[in-house]
mmCIF file of C-alpha atoms in Angstrom:
data_model
loop_
_atom_site.group_PDB
_atom_site.id
_atom_site.type_symbol
_atom_site.label_atom_id
_atom_site.label_comp_id
_atom_site.label_asym_id
_atom_site.label_seq_id
_atom_site.Cartn_x
_atom_site.Cartn_y
_atom_site.Cartn_z
ATOM 1 C CA UNK A 1 14.907 -17.209 4.125
ATOM 2 C CA UNK A 2 14.113 -18.729 0.701
ATOM 3 C CA UNK A 3 15.020 -22.334 -0.072
ATOM 4 C CA UNK A 4 15.210 -24.882 -2.874
ATOM 5 C CA UNK A 5 13.103 -28.011 -2.741
ATOM 6 C CA UNK A 6 14.825 -31.398 -2.705
ATOM 7 C CA UNK A 7 16.731 -32.190 -5.921
ATOM 8 C CA UNK A 8 15.813 -28.780 -7.376
ATOM 9 C CA UNK A 9 18.986 -28.349 -9.426
ATOM 10 C CA UNK A 10 18.808 -31.913 -10.752
ATOM 11 C CA UNK A 11 15.180 -31.402 -11.809
ATOM 12 C CA UNK A 12 16.058 -28.162 -13.588
ATOM 13 C CA UNK A 13 19.108 -29.578 -15.363
ATOM 14 C CA UNK A 14 17.366 -32.793 -16.401
ATOM 15 C CA UNK A 15 14.612 -30.616 -17.895
ATOM 16 C CA UNK A 16 17.126 -28.566 -19.909
ATOM 17 C CA UNK A 17 17.657 -31.435 -22.394
ATOM 18 C CA UNK A 18 21.383 -31.590 -21.616
ATOM 19 C CA UNK A 19 21.817 -27.824 -21.762
ATOM 20 C CA UNK A 20 19.717 -27.239 -24.880
ATOM 21 C CA UNK A 21 17.697 -24.472 -23.200
ATOM 22 C CA UNK A 22 19.295 -21.210 -22.056
ATOM 23 C CA UNK A 23 16.773 -20.785 -19.225
ATOM 24 C CA UNK A 24 14.752 -23.401 -17.363
ATOM 25 C CA UNK A 25 12.223 -22.258 -14.771
ATOM 26 C CA UNK A 26 10.164 -24.237 -12.287
ATOM 27 C CA UNK A 27 7.254 -23.266 -10.099
ATOM 28 C CA UNK A 28 7.538 -21.512 -6.720
ATOM 29 C CA UNK A 29 5.485 -21.698 -3.550
ATOM 30 C CA UNK A 30 4.937 -18.878 -1.022
ATOM 31 C CA UNK A 31 5.612 -19.694 2.644
ATOM 32 C CA UNK A 32 5.731 -17.856 5.963
ATOM 33 C CA UNK A 33 8.301 -18.477 8.713
ATOM 34 C CA UNK A 34 6.607 -19.022 12.083
ATOM 35 C CA UNK A 35 8.121 -20.448 15.272
ATOM 36 C CA UNK A 36 11.219 -21.636 13.405
ATOM 37 C CA UNK A 37 9.085 -23.536 10.892
ATOM 38 C CA UNK A 38 7.954 -22.861 7.333
ATOM 39 C CA UNK A 39 4.195 -22.918 6.921
ATOM 40 C CA UNK A 40 1.681 -22.479 4.122
ATOM 41 C CA UNK A 41 1.267 -18.816 3.242
ATOM 42 C CA UNK A 42 -2.218 -17.300 3.794
ATOM 43 C CA UNK A 43 -3.849 -16.219 0.528
ATOM 44 C CA UNK A 44 -3.810 -12.530 1.501
ATOM 45 C CA UNK A 45 0.003 -12.615 1.855
ATOM 46 C CA UNK A 46 0.864 -14.660 -1.217
ATOM 47 C CA UNK A 47 3.056 -12.946 -3.814
ATOM 48 C CA UNK A 48 2.457 -12.996 -7.543
ATOM 49 C CA UNK A 49 4.999 -15.486 -8.867
ATOM 50 C CA UNK A 50 4.393 -15.491 -12.600
ATOM 51 C CA UNK A 51 5.013 -18.798 -14.285
ATOM 52 C CA UNK A 52 4.852 -20.034 -17.870
ATOM 53 C CA UNK A 53 4.781 -23.721 -18.734
ATOM 54 C CA UNK A 54 6.166 -24.576 -22.143
ATOM 55 C CA UNK A 55 8.898 -23.480 -24.539
ATOM 56 C CA UNK A 56 9.614 -19.937 -25.782
ATOM 57 C CA UNK A 57 12.288 -18.700 -28.168
ATOM 58 C CA UNK A 58 14.211 -15.516 -29.008
ATOM 59 C CA UNK A 59 12.674 -12.075 -28.272
ATOM 60 C CA UNK A 60 9.421 -13.674 -27.140
ATOM 61 C CA UNK A 61 11.243 -14.548 -23.887
ATOM 62 C CA UNK A 62 11.743 -10.875 -23.087
ATOM 63 C CA UNK A 63 8.229 -9.984 -24.264
ATOM 64 C CA UNK A 64 6.504 -12.606 -22.134
ATOM 65 C CA UNK A 65 8.606 -11.571 -19.119
ATOM 66 C CA UNK A 66 8.383 -7.782 -19.179
ATOM 67 C CA UNK A 67 5.309 -7.077 -21.293
ATOM 68 C CA UNK A 68 2.907 -9.986 -20.750
ATOM 69 C CA UNK A 69 4.195 -10.755 -17.221
ATOM 70 C CA UNK A 70 3.872 -14.486 -17.834
ATOM 71 C CA UNK A 71 7.330 -15.008 -16.326
ATOM 72 C CA UNK A 72 8.597 -13.525 -13.048
ATOM 73 C CA UNK A 73 11.507 -11.150 -13.754
ATOM 74 C CA UNK A 74 13.816 -12.635 -11.132
ATOM 75 C CA UNK A 75 16.764 -15.033 -11.087
ATOM 76 C CA UNK A 76 15.548 -17.446 -8.447
ATOM 77 C CA UNK A 77 13.777 -20.727 -9.399
ATOM 78 C CA UNK A 78 15.599 -20.594 -12.735
ATOM 79 C CA UNK A 79 18.619 -22.418 -14.151
ATOM 80 C CA UNK A 80 20.430 -19.996 -16.478
ATOM 81 C CA UNK A 81 23.522 -20.570 -18.609
ATOM 82 C CA UNK A 82 26.629 -18.815 -17.351
ATOM 83 C CA UNK A 83 27.372 -17.126 -20.696
ATOM 84 C CA UNK A 84 24.092 -15.215 -20.381
ATOM 85 C CA UNK A 85 25.238 -13.831 -17.041
ATOM 86 C CA UNK A 86 28.522 -12.796 -18.675
ATOM 87 C CA UNK A 87 26.658 -10.932 -21.428
ATOM 88 C CA UNK A 88 24.370 -9.264 -18.912
ATOM 89 C CA UNK A 89 27.224 -8.016 -16.726
ATOM 90 C CA UNK A 90 28.978 -6.582 -19.768
ATOM 91 C CA UNK A 91 26.035 -4.193 -20.156
ATOM 92 C CA UNK A 92 25.657 -3.318 -16.459
ATOM 93 C CA UNK A 93 28.008 -0.548 -15.286
ATOM 94 C CA UNK A 94 29.245 -0.425 -11.706
ATOM 95 C CA UNK A 95 26.340 0.838 -9.598
ATOM 96 C CA UNK A 96 25.181 0.726 -6.000
ATOM 97 C CA UNK A 97 22.124 -1.491 -6.164
ATOM 98 C CA UNK A 98 20.880 -3.685 -3.306
ATOM 99 C CA UNK A 99 17.200 -4.122 -4.148
ATOM 100 C CA UNK A 100 15.762 -5.440 -7.445
ATOM 101 C CA UNK A 101 19.260 -6.176 -8.681
ATOM 102 C CA UNK A 102 18.005 -9.515 -10.018
ATOM 103 C CA UNK A 103 15.336 -7.628 -11.988
ATOM 104 C CA UNK A 104 18.152 -5.675 -13.626
ATOM 105 C CA UNK A 105 20.264 -8.740 -14.401
ATOM 106 C CA UNK A 106 17.278 -10.684 -15.747
ATOM 107 C CA UNK A 107 16.363 -7.744 -17.987
ATOM 108 C CA UNK A 108 19.538 -8.334 -19.990
ATOM 109 C CA UNK A 109 19.459 -12.123 -19.688
ATOM 110 C CA UNK A 110 15.951 -12.266 -21.166
ATOM 111 C CA UNK A 111 17.094 -10.037 -24.048
ATOM 112 C CA UNK A 112 19.996 -12.291 -24.976
ATOM 113 C CA UNK A 113 18.434 -15.688 -24.276
ATOM 114 C CA UNK A 114 17.492 -17.781 -27.311
ATOM 115 C CA UNK A 115 15.448 -20.468 -25.559
ATOM 116 C CA UNK A 116 13.293 -20.817 -22.433
ATOM 117 C CA UNK A 117 11.501 -23.778 -20.889
ATOM 118 C CA UNK A 118 8.995 -23.650 -18.045
ATOM 119 C CA UNK A 119 8.310 -26.892 -16.156
ATOM 120 C CA UNK A 120 5.446 -27.882 -13.875
ATOM 121 C CA UNK A 121 7.580 -28.734 -10.825
ATOM 122 C CA UNK A 122 7.902 -26.799 -7.563
ATOM 123 C CA UNK A 123 11.542 -25.756 -7.352
ATOM 124 C CA UNK A 124 11.629 -22.809 -4.961
ATOM 125 C CA UNK A 125 10.082 -21.914 -1.612
ATOM 126 C CA UNK A 126 9.633 -18.147 -1.383
ATOM 127 C CA UNK A 127 9.380 -16.754 2.156
ATOM 128 C CA UNK A 128 7.212 -13.626 2.154
ATOM 129 C CA UNK A 129 7.984 -12.331 5.667
ATOM 130 C CA UNK A 130 11.801 -12.276 5.682
ATOM 131 C CA UNK A 131 14.470 -10.337 3.818
ATOM 132 C CA UNK A 132 14.550 -6.828 2.387
ATOM 133 C CA UNK A 133 11.132 -7.115 0.702
ATOM 134 C CA UNK A 134 9.248 -8.199 3.846
ATOM 135 C CA UNK A 135 6.365 -5.970 4.953
ATOM 136 C CA UNK A 136 7.819 -5.109 8.370
ATOM 137 C CA UNK A 137 8.353 -1.849 10.220
ATOM 138 C CA UNK A 138 11.517 -0.158 8.971
ATOM 139 C CA UNK A 139 13.589 1.375 11.783
ATOM 140 C CA UNK A 140 17.018 1.184 10.149
ATOM 141 C CA UNK A 141 17.999 3.964 7.734
ATOM 142 C CA UNK A 142 20.538 1.704 6.067
ATOM 143 C CA UNK A 143 17.818 -0.810 5.238
ATOM 144 C CA UNK A 144 15.676 2.007 3.856
ATOM 145 C CA UNK A 145 18.527 3.298 1.703
ATOM 146 C CA UNK A 146 19.083 -0.211 0.377
ATOM 147 C CA UNK A 147 15.474 -0.178 -0.780
ATOM 148 C CA UNK A 148 15.945 3.227 -2.406
ATOM 149 C CA UNK A 149 18.865 1.947 -4.485
ATOM 150 C CA UNK A 150 16.285 0.355 -6.762
ATOM 151 C CA UNK A 151 16.404 3.718 -8.563
ATOM 152 C CA UNK A 152 19.780 2.676 -9.966
ATOM 153 C CA UNK A 153 18.094 -0.268 -11.668
ATOM 154 C CA UNK A 154 15.931 2.219 -13.527
ATOM 155 C CA UNK A 155 18.925 4.397 -14.457
ATOM 156 C CA UNK A 156 20.857 1.517 -16.022
ATOM 157 C CA UNK A 157 17.842 0.215 -17.961
ATOM 158 C CA UNK A 158 16.839 3.668 -19.230
ATOM 159 C CA UNK A 159 20.379 4.407 -20.411
ATOM 160 C CA UNK A 160 20.487 1.095 -22.286
ATOM 161 C CA UNK A 161 17.103 1.744 -23.906
ATOM 162 C CA UNK A 162 18.176 5.197 -25.135
ATOM 163 C CA UNK A 163 21.024 3.599 -27.069
ATOM 164 C CA UNK A 164 19.179 0.459 -28.185
ATOM 165 C CA UNK A 165 15.602 1.464 -29.019
ATOM 166 C CA UNK A 166 15.678 -0.758 -32.088
ATOM 167 C CA UNK A 167 15.590 -3.843 -29.843
ATOM 168 C CA UNK A 168 12.109 -3.045 -28.531
ATOM 169 C CA UNK A 169 8.625 -2.577 -29.943
ATOM 170 C CA UNK A 170 6.719 0.677 -29.344
ATOM 171 C CA UNK A 171 4.469 -1.092 -26.832
ATOM 172 C CA UNK A 172 7.485 -2.462 -24.967
ATOM 173 C CA UNK A 173 9.165 0.961 -24.868
ATOM 174 C CA UNK A 174 6.025 2.538 -23.428
ATOM 175 C CA UNK A 175 5.819 -0.112 -20.716
ATOM 176 C CA UNK A 176 9.534 0.088 -19.862
ATOM 177 C CA UNK A 177 9.244 3.839 -19.297
ATOM 178 C CA UNK A 178 6.767 3.139 -16.487
ATOM 179 C CA UNK A 179 9.132 0.890 -14.499
ATOM 180 C CA UNK A 180 10.681 3.789 -12.570
ATOM 181 C CA UNK A 181 7.262 5.165 -11.630
ATOM 182 C CA UNK A 182 6.160 1.720 -10.447
ATOM 183 C CA UNK A 183 9.266 1.246 -8.270
ATOM 184 C CA UNK A 184 8.925 4.759 -6.805
ATOM 185 C CA UNK A 185 5.233 4.276 -5.971
ATOM 186 C CA UNK A 186 6.007 1.021 -4.171
ATOM 187 C CA UNK A 187 8.619 2.823 -2.059
ATOM 188 C CA UNK A 188 6.230 5.690 -1.339
ATOM 189 C CA UNK A 189 3.693 3.216 -0.002
ATOM 190 C CA UNK A 190 6.437 1.597 2.083
ATOM 191 C CA UNK A 191 7.395 5.059 3.323
ATOM 192 C CA UNK A 192 3.796 5.813 4.340
ATOM 193 C CA UNK A 193 3.026 2.497 6.006
ATOM 194 C CA UNK A 194 6.290 0.856 7.097
ATOM 195 C CA UNK A 195 8.882 3.539 7.919
ATOM 196 C CA UNK A 196 9.079 4.277 11.660
ATOM 197 C CA UNK A 197 8.210 7.883 12.621
ATOM 198 C CA UNK A 198 11.634 8.392 14.251
ATOM 199 C CA UNK A 199 13.466 8.071 10.911
ATOM 200 C CA UNK A 200 10.713 9.447 8.655
ATOM 201 C CA UNK A 201 12.372 12.804 7.943
ATOM 202 C CA UNK A 202 15.741 11.330 6.965
ATOM 203 C CA UNK A 203 14.016 8.515 5.071
ATOM 204 C CA UNK A 204 12.184 11.114 2.993
ATOM 205 C CA UNK A 205 15.486 12.852 2.195
ATOM 206 C CA UNK A 206 16.943 9.570 0.956
ATOM 207 C CA UNK A 207 13.878 8.843 -1.149
ATOM 208 C CA UNK A 208 14.169 12.251 -2.814
ATOM 209 C CA UNK A 209 17.933 11.873 -3.248
ATOM 210 C CA UNK A 210 17.535 8.648 -5.230
ATOM 211 C CA UNK A 211 14.378 9.430 -7.202
ATOM 212 C CA UNK A 212 14.378 13.263 -7.306
ATOM 213 C CA UNK A 213 12.334 15.505 -5.016
ATOM 214 C CA UNK A 214 10.030 16.786 -7.774
ATOM 215 C CA UNK A 215 9.230 13.247 -8.886
ATOM 216 C CA UNK A 216 8.510 12.091 -5.338
ATOM 217 C CA UNK A 217 6.271 15.068 -4.531
ATOM 218 C CA UNK A 218 4.232 14.475 -7.677
ATOM 219 C CA UNK A 219 3.906 10.733 -7.102
ATOM 220 C CA UNK A 220 3.015 11.234 -3.443
ATOM 221 C CA UNK A 221 0.037 13.327 -4.518
ATOM 222 C CA UNK A 222 -1.030 10.539 -6.856
ATOM 223 C CA UNK A 223 -0.681 7.908 -4.106
ATOM 224 C CA UNK A 224 -2.492 9.977 -1.486
ATOM 225 C CA UNK A 225 -5.477 8.167 -0.029
ATOM 226 C CA UNK A 226 -4.671 4.881 -1.761
ATOM 227 C CA UNK A 227 -4.394 1.764 0.367
ATOM 228 C CA UNK A 228 -1.231 -0.270 0.232
ATOM 229 C CA UNK A 229 -1.848 -3.502 -1.710
#
């Protein structure tokens, strides 16, 4: 699966100026796993790994992550202070979430972080064809349900926003409201192109259970005829 490059943690910590920065992020490289070896990822399979080189402070960290998309909203290829994790988990209620859980955790971390530093060093090797996000035929209902649990990410974030609107700009609030639609559309495309016919009926039931049948029917009409990116 994914892997750190040699001395990744040392490079990240040395770049933090002895812990001055709350978050330090390096670059990542997309790879494929073929014949028990990691190889360069073809351009058509490469994932968007957003990266920002330089220093950012306070709310601009959240803004550049979730609004500008200059920073990938994940935990990997970052060194993050433990106290930020503690703050994040204080705001995350117990929920069944297997996919995009790092998106959820980073949402809160980026809100509470006071300083960020992006460095021009490859830290992380991201394997595009393994793990839960790989574009492979889905024959296991449990795997499909794990994907559907991304709806719980949306639930937690939306509940927090309702009670903390003052933390966000109007533009940010508008964008955040579209996260659930974006996650659901991705799953609908996975449902259309990756779910095996033998489990399609039960997979559809799970999709509707997590996202709501009316929402899924409406979004399916919108996605009809569109090719999967």
